[in-house]
Amino acid sequence: MSTDIVWHQHATNKASRGAQKNQIPRVLWLTGLSGSGKSTIANLLEQKLVAEGKHTYLLDGDNVRHGLCGDLGFSDKDRVENIRRISEVAKLFVDSGTVVITAFISPFKADRDYCREILDDNEFVEIFIDTPLAVCEARDPKGLYKKARSGDIPHFTGIDSEYQAPVNPEITVTYQDEYAVATADRLYALLVEKGFV
């Protein structure tokens, strides 16, 4: 980055934007294996928050790879850059006063910690969708595990690439033997109970 670039401080700030929306802006970061239900639960959670009058934006792993991160592959280096970009975008949304929901495998602890570190205290809420690998693989909604097992997709998280599960997430929910809406309802209740929404 050039040393000639200076952050321009705007008169309207994050606090005033959040107050206008009657909410505290945060990042609700859903992480878990492929097929764990992150996108499904994030979508249901956003619907619930919007119904409650919250101003939200959902950043989903596949969607951002169509544009913002369309130039990246799935090597460890590209995965790190993918999450770095998402973290910076999430930070901008938080500055706008928005509640940001993200749904990314985000396999590396250091990358999730990066997002936490660039935000203010209590603005990053790590939510671990703790679905066992066997369940994710049995679901295999996109057929990715089958391709990974046959060698067609190298570096697949949970198969031949590591997933570093959160050690102390703010919230852990399992999504295994119930309807997704029930899991989303449990997550919403936990967010309310802990004062995150």
PDB file of N, CA, C and O in Angstrom, residues 30 36-49 51 129 139 173-191:
ATOM      1  N   LEU A  30     -20.441 -17.115  10.035  1.00  0.00           N
ATOM      2  CA  LEU A  30     -20.732 -18.546  10.085  1.00  0.00           C
ATOM      3  C   LEU A  30     -19.605 -19.309   9.403  1.00  0.00           C
ATOM      4  O   LEU A  30     -19.254 -19.026   8.250  1.00  0.00           O
ATOM      5  N   SER A  36     -22.228 -28.177   5.649  1.00  0.00           N
ATOM      6  CA  SER A  36     -22.640 -28.082   7.066  1.00  0.00           C
ATOM      7  C   SER A  36     -23.970 -27.357   7.227  1.00  0.00           C
ATOM      8  O   SER A  36     -24.629 -27.488   8.254  1.00  0.00           O
ATOM      9  N   GLY A  37     -24.349 -26.591   6.212  1.00  0.00           N
ATOM     10  CA  GLY A  37     -25.602 -25.846   6.274  1.00  0.00           C
ATOM     11  C   GLY A  37     -25.430 -24.356   6.473  1.00  0.00           C
ATOM     12  O   GLY A  37     -26.405 -23.650   6.732  1.00  0.00           O
ATOM     13  N   LYS A  38     -24.211 -23.863   6.345  1.00  0.00           N
ATOM     14  CA  LYS A  38     -23.932 -22.439   6.580  1.00  0.00           C
ATOM     15  C   LYS A  38     -24.829 -21.522   5.745  1.00  0.00           C
ATOM     16  O   LYS A  38     -25.465 -20.613   6.266  1.00  0.00           O
ATOM     17  N   SER A  39     -24.847 -21.743   4.438  1.00  0.00           N
ATOM     18  CA  SER A  39     -25.610 -20.861   3.544  1.00  0.00           C
ATOM     19  C   SER A  39     -27.100 -20.941   3.817  1.00  0.00           C
ATOM     20  O   SER A  39     -27.797 -19.911   3.844  1.00  0.00           O
ATOM     21  N   THR A  40     -27.600 -22.133   4.033  1.00  0.00           N
ATOM     22  CA  THR A  40     -29.026 -22.324   4.307  1.00  0.00           C
ATOM     23  C   THR A  40     -29.421 -21.614   5.594  1.00  0.00           C
ATOM     24  O   THR A  40     -30.411 -20.877   5.645  1.00  0.00           O
ATOM     25  N   ILE A  41     -28.627 -21.814   6.638  1.00  0.00           N
ATOM     26  CA  ILE A  41     -28.931 -21.211   7.938  1.00  0.00           C
ATOM     27  C   ILE A  41     -28.754 -19.693   7.879  1.00  0.00           C
ATOM     28  O   ILE A  41     -29.568 -18.940   8.423  1.00  0.00           O
ATOM     29  N   ALA A  42     -27.701 -19.234   7.192  1.00  0.00           N
ATOM     30  CA  ALA A  42     -27.470 -17.798   7.053  1.00  0.00           C
ATOM     31  C   ALA A  42     -28.645 -17.127   6.341  1.00  0.00           C
ATOM     32  O   ALA A  42     -29.091 -16.043   6.735  1.00  0.00           O
ATOM     33  N   ASN A  43     -29.151 -17.767   5.306  1.00  0.00           N
ATOM     34  CA  ASN A  43     -30.285 -17.232   4.559  1.00  0.00           C
ATOM     35  C   ASN A  43     -31.526 -17.130   5.445  1.00  0.00           C
ATOM     36  O   ASN A  43     -32.229 -16.106   5.453  1.00  0.00           O
ATOM     37  N   LEU A  44     -31.800 -18.177   6.207  1.00  0.00           N
ATOM     38  CA  LEU A  44     -32.945 -18.170   7.115  1.00  0.00           C
ATOM     39  C   LEU A  44     -32.770 -17.133   8.228  1.00  0.00           C
ATOM     40  O   LEU A  44     -33.717 -16.440   8.606  1.00  0.00           O
ATOM     41  N   LEU A  45     -31.540 -17.020   8.737  1.00  0.00           N
ATOM     42  CA  LEU A  45     -31.253 -16.042   9.781  1.00  0.00           C
ATOM     43  C   LEU A  45     -31.467 -14.625   9.259  1.00  0.00           C
ATOM     44  O   LEU A  45     -32.071 -13.785   9.945  1.00  0.00           O
ATOM     45  N   GLU A  46     -31.000 -14.360   8.050  1.00  0.00           N
ATOM     46  CA  GLU A  46     -31.179 -13.014   7.494  1.00  0.00           C
ATOM     47  C   GLU A  46     -32.668 -12.689   7.348  1.00  0.00           C
ATOM     48  O   GLU A  46     -33.101 -11.582   7.677  1.00  0.00           O
ATOM     49  N   GLN A  47     -33.451 -13.636   6.862  1.00  0.00           N
ATOM     50  CA  GLN A  47     -34.893 -13.404   6.730  1.00  0.00           C
ATOM     51  C   GLN A  47     -35.507 -13.034   8.082  1.00  0.00           C
ATOM     52  O   GLN A  47     -36.347 -12.139   8.181  1.00  0.00           O
ATOM     53  N   LYS A  48     -35.081 -13.733   9.115  1.00  0.00           N
ATOM     54  CA  LYS A  48     -35.603 -13.490  10.463  1.00  0.00           C
ATOM     55  C   LYS A  48     -35.203 -12.095  10.949  1.00  0.00           C
ATOM     56  O   LYS A  48     -36.025 -11.366  11.523  1.00  0.00           O
ATOM     57  N   LEU A  49     -33.947 -11.711  10.722  1.00  0.00           N
ATOM     58  CA  LEU A  49     -33.469 -10.399  11.151  1.00  0.00           C
ATOM     59  C   LEU A  49     -34.175  -9.279  10.395  1.00  0.00           C
ATOM     60  O   LEU A  49     -34.558  -8.260  10.986  1.00  0.00           O
ATOM     61  N   ALA A  51     -37.140  -9.427   9.082  1.00  0.00           N
ATOM     62  CA  ALA A  51     -38.521  -9.390   9.596  1.00  0.00           C
ATOM     63  C   ALA A  51     -38.598  -8.628  10.918  1.00  0.00           C
ATOM     64  O   ALA A  51     -39.635  -8.044  11.244  1.00  0.00           O
ATOM     65  N   ILE A 129     -20.889 -23.667  12.806  1.00  0.00           N
ATOM     66  CA  ILE A 129     -21.920 -24.621  12.420  1.00  0.00           C
ATOM     67  C   ILE A 129     -21.251 -25.992  12.486  1.00  0.00           C
ATOM     68  O   ILE A 129     -20.569 -26.425  11.563  1.00  0.00           O
ATOM     69  N   ARG A 139     -24.797 -35.553   2.938  1.00  0.00           N
ATOM     70  CA  ARG A 139     -25.655 -34.557   2.278  1.00  0.00           C
ATOM     71  C   ARG A 139     -25.121 -34.253   0.883  1.00  0.00           C
ATOM     72  O   ARG A 139     -25.853 -34.308  -0.087  1.00  0.00           O
ATOM     73  N   VAL A 173     -23.549 -24.076  17.040  1.00  0.00           N
ATOM     74  CA  VAL A 173     -24.821 -24.775  16.841  1.00  0.00           C
ATOM     75  C   VAL A 173     -24.551 -26.008  15.974  1.00  0.00           C
ATOM     76  O   VAL A 173     -23.709 -25.974  15.081  1.00  0.00           O
ATOM     77  N   THR A 174     -25.245 -27.065  16.277  1.00  0.00           N
ATOM     78  CA  THR A 174     -25.155 -28.259  15.433  1.00  0.00           C
ATOM     79  C   THR A 174     -26.363 -28.274  14.508  1.00  0.00           C
ATOM     80  O   THR A 174     -27.454 -27.843  14.880  1.00  0.00           O
ATOM     81  N   TYR A 175     -26.120 -28.730  13.297  1.00  0.00           N
ATOM     82  CA  TYR A 175     -27.203 -28.862  12.323  1.00  0.00           C
ATOM     83  C   TYR A 175     -27.060 -30.248  11.729  1.00  0.00           C
ATOM     84  O   TYR A 175     -26.248 -30.482  10.854  1.00  0.00           O
ATOM     85  N   GLN A 176     -27.839 -31.180  12.278  1.00  0.00           N
ATOM     86  CA  GLN A 176     -27.648 -32.573  11.907  1.00  0.00           C
ATOM     87  C   GLN A 176     -28.970 -33.272  11.600  1.00  0.00           C
ATOM     88  O   GLN A 176     -29.222 -33.633  10.465  1.00  0.00           O
ATOM     89  N   ASP A 177     -29.831 -33.412  12.606  1.00  0.00           N
ATOM     90  CA  ASP A 177     -31.032 -34.238  12.444  1.00  0.00           C
ATOM     91  C   ASP A 177     -32.332 -33.449  12.536  1.00  0.00           C
ATOM     92  O   ASP A 177     -33.377 -34.005  12.819  1.00  0.00           O
ATOM     93  N   GLU A 178     -32.267 -32.132  12.304  1.00  0.00           N
ATOM     94  CA  GLU A 178     -33.482 -31.336  12.397  1.00  0.00           C
ATOM     95  C   GLU A 178     -33.631 -30.485  11.137  1.00  0.00           C
ATOM     96  O   GLU A 178     -32.716 -30.384  10.325  1.00  0.00           O
ATOM     97  N   TYR A 179     -34.789 -29.894  10.987  1.00  0.00           N
ATOM     98  CA  TYR A 179     -35.001 -28.998   9.853  1.00  0.00           C
ATOM     99  C   TYR A 179     -34.140 -27.747  10.026  1.00  0.00           C
ATOM    100  O   TYR A 179     -33.925 -27.273  11.147  1.00  0.00           O
ATOM    101  N   ALA A 180     -33.675 -27.212   8.893  1.00  0.00           N
ATOM    102  CA  ALA A 180     -32.799 -26.041   8.934  1.00  0.00           C
ATOM    103  C   ALA A 180     -33.458 -24.873   9.663  1.00  0.00           C
ATOM    104  O   ALA A 180     -32.798 -24.123  10.389  1.00  0.00           O
ATOM    105  N   VAL A 181     -34.767 -24.710   9.490  1.00  0.00           N
ATOM    106  CA  VAL A 181     -35.445 -23.588  10.132  1.00  0.00           C
ATOM    107  C   VAL A 181     -35.357 -23.691  11.653  1.00  0.00           C
ATOM    108  O   VAL A 181     -35.244 -22.674  12.350  1.00  0.00           O
ATOM    109  N   ALA A 182     -35.372 -24.913  12.186  1.00  0.00           N
ATOM    110  CA  ALA A 182     -35.245 -25.096  13.637  1.00  0.00           C
ATOM    111  C   ALA A 182     -33.858 -24.679  14.109  1.00  0.00           C
ATOM    112  O   ALA A 182     -33.701 -24.052  15.167  1.00  0.00           O
ATOM    113  N   THR A 183     -32.830 -25.014  13.323  1.00  0.00           N
ATOM    114  CA  THR A 183     -31.460 -24.605  13.671  1.00  0.00           C
ATOM    115  C   THR A 183     -31.328 -23.089  13.599  1.00  0.00           C
ATOM    116  O   THR A 183     -30.726 -22.466  14.484  1.00  0.00           O
ATOM    117  N   ALA A 184     -31.892 -22.487  12.560  1.00  0.00           N
ATOM    118  CA  ALA A 184     -31.833 -21.028  12.420  1.00  0.00           C
ATOM    119  C   ALA A 184     -32.558 -20.350  13.579  1.00  0.00           C
ATOM    120  O   ALA A 184     -32.095 -19.326  14.105  1.00  0.00           O
ATOM    121  N   ASP A 185     -33.675 -20.920  14.004  1.00  0.00           N
ATOM    122  CA  ASP A 185     -34.412 -20.370  15.147  1.00  0.00           C
ATOM    123  C   ASP A 185     -33.578 -20.457  16.426  1.00  0.00           C
ATOM    124  O   ASP A 185     -33.566 -19.520  17.235  1.00  0.00           O
ATOM    125  N   ARG A 186     -32.890 -21.592  16.619  1.00  0.00           N
ATOM    126  CA  ARG A 186     -32.023 -21.742  17.803  1.00  0.00           C
ATOM    127  C   ARG A 186     -30.898 -20.726  17.764  1.00  0.00           C
ATOM    128  O   ARG A 186     -30.545 -20.122  18.786  1.00  0.00           O
ATOM    129  N   LEU A 187     -30.305 -20.538  16.581  1.00  0.00           N
ATOM    130  CA  LEU A 187     -29.219 -19.569  16.444  1.00  0.00           C
ATOM    131  C   LEU A 187     -29.716 -18.164  16.749  1.00  0.00           C
ATOM    132  O   LEU A 187     -29.068 -17.417  17.496  1.00  0.00           O
ATOM    133  N   TYR A 188     -30.850 -17.805  16.208  1.00  0.00           N
ATOM    134  CA  TYR A 188     -31.411 -16.477  16.458  1.00  0.00           C
ATOM    135  C   TYR A 188     -31.646 -16.263  17.957  1.00  0.00           C
ATOM    136  O   TYR A 188     -31.304 -15.209  18.508  1.00  0.00           O
ATOM    137  N   ALA A 189     -32.205 -17.272  18.611  1.00  0.00           N
ATOM    138  CA  ALA A 189     -32.463 -17.178  20.051  1.00  0.00           C
ATOM    139  C   ALA A 189     -31.166 -16.979  20.824  1.00  0.00           C
ATOM    140  O   ALA A 189     -31.115 -16.181  21.782  1.00  0.00           O
ATOM    141  N   LEU A 190     -30.110 -17.669  20.440  1.00  0.00           N
ATOM    142  CA  LEU A 190     -28.813 -17.508  21.100  1.00  0.00           C
ATOM    143  C   LEU A 190     -28.240 -16.110  20.869  1.00  0.00           C
ATOM    144  O   LEU A 190     -27.673 -15.500  21.780  1.00  0.00           O
ATOM    145  N   LEU A 191     -28.395 -15.600  19.655  1.00  0.00           N
ATOM    146  CA  LEU A 191     -27.900 -14.245  19.346  1.00  0.00           C
ATOM    147  C   LEU A 191     -28.619 -13.205  20.197  1.00  0.00           C
ATOM    148  O   LEU A 191     -28.005 -12.275  20.706  1.00  0.00           O
TER     149      LEU A 191
END
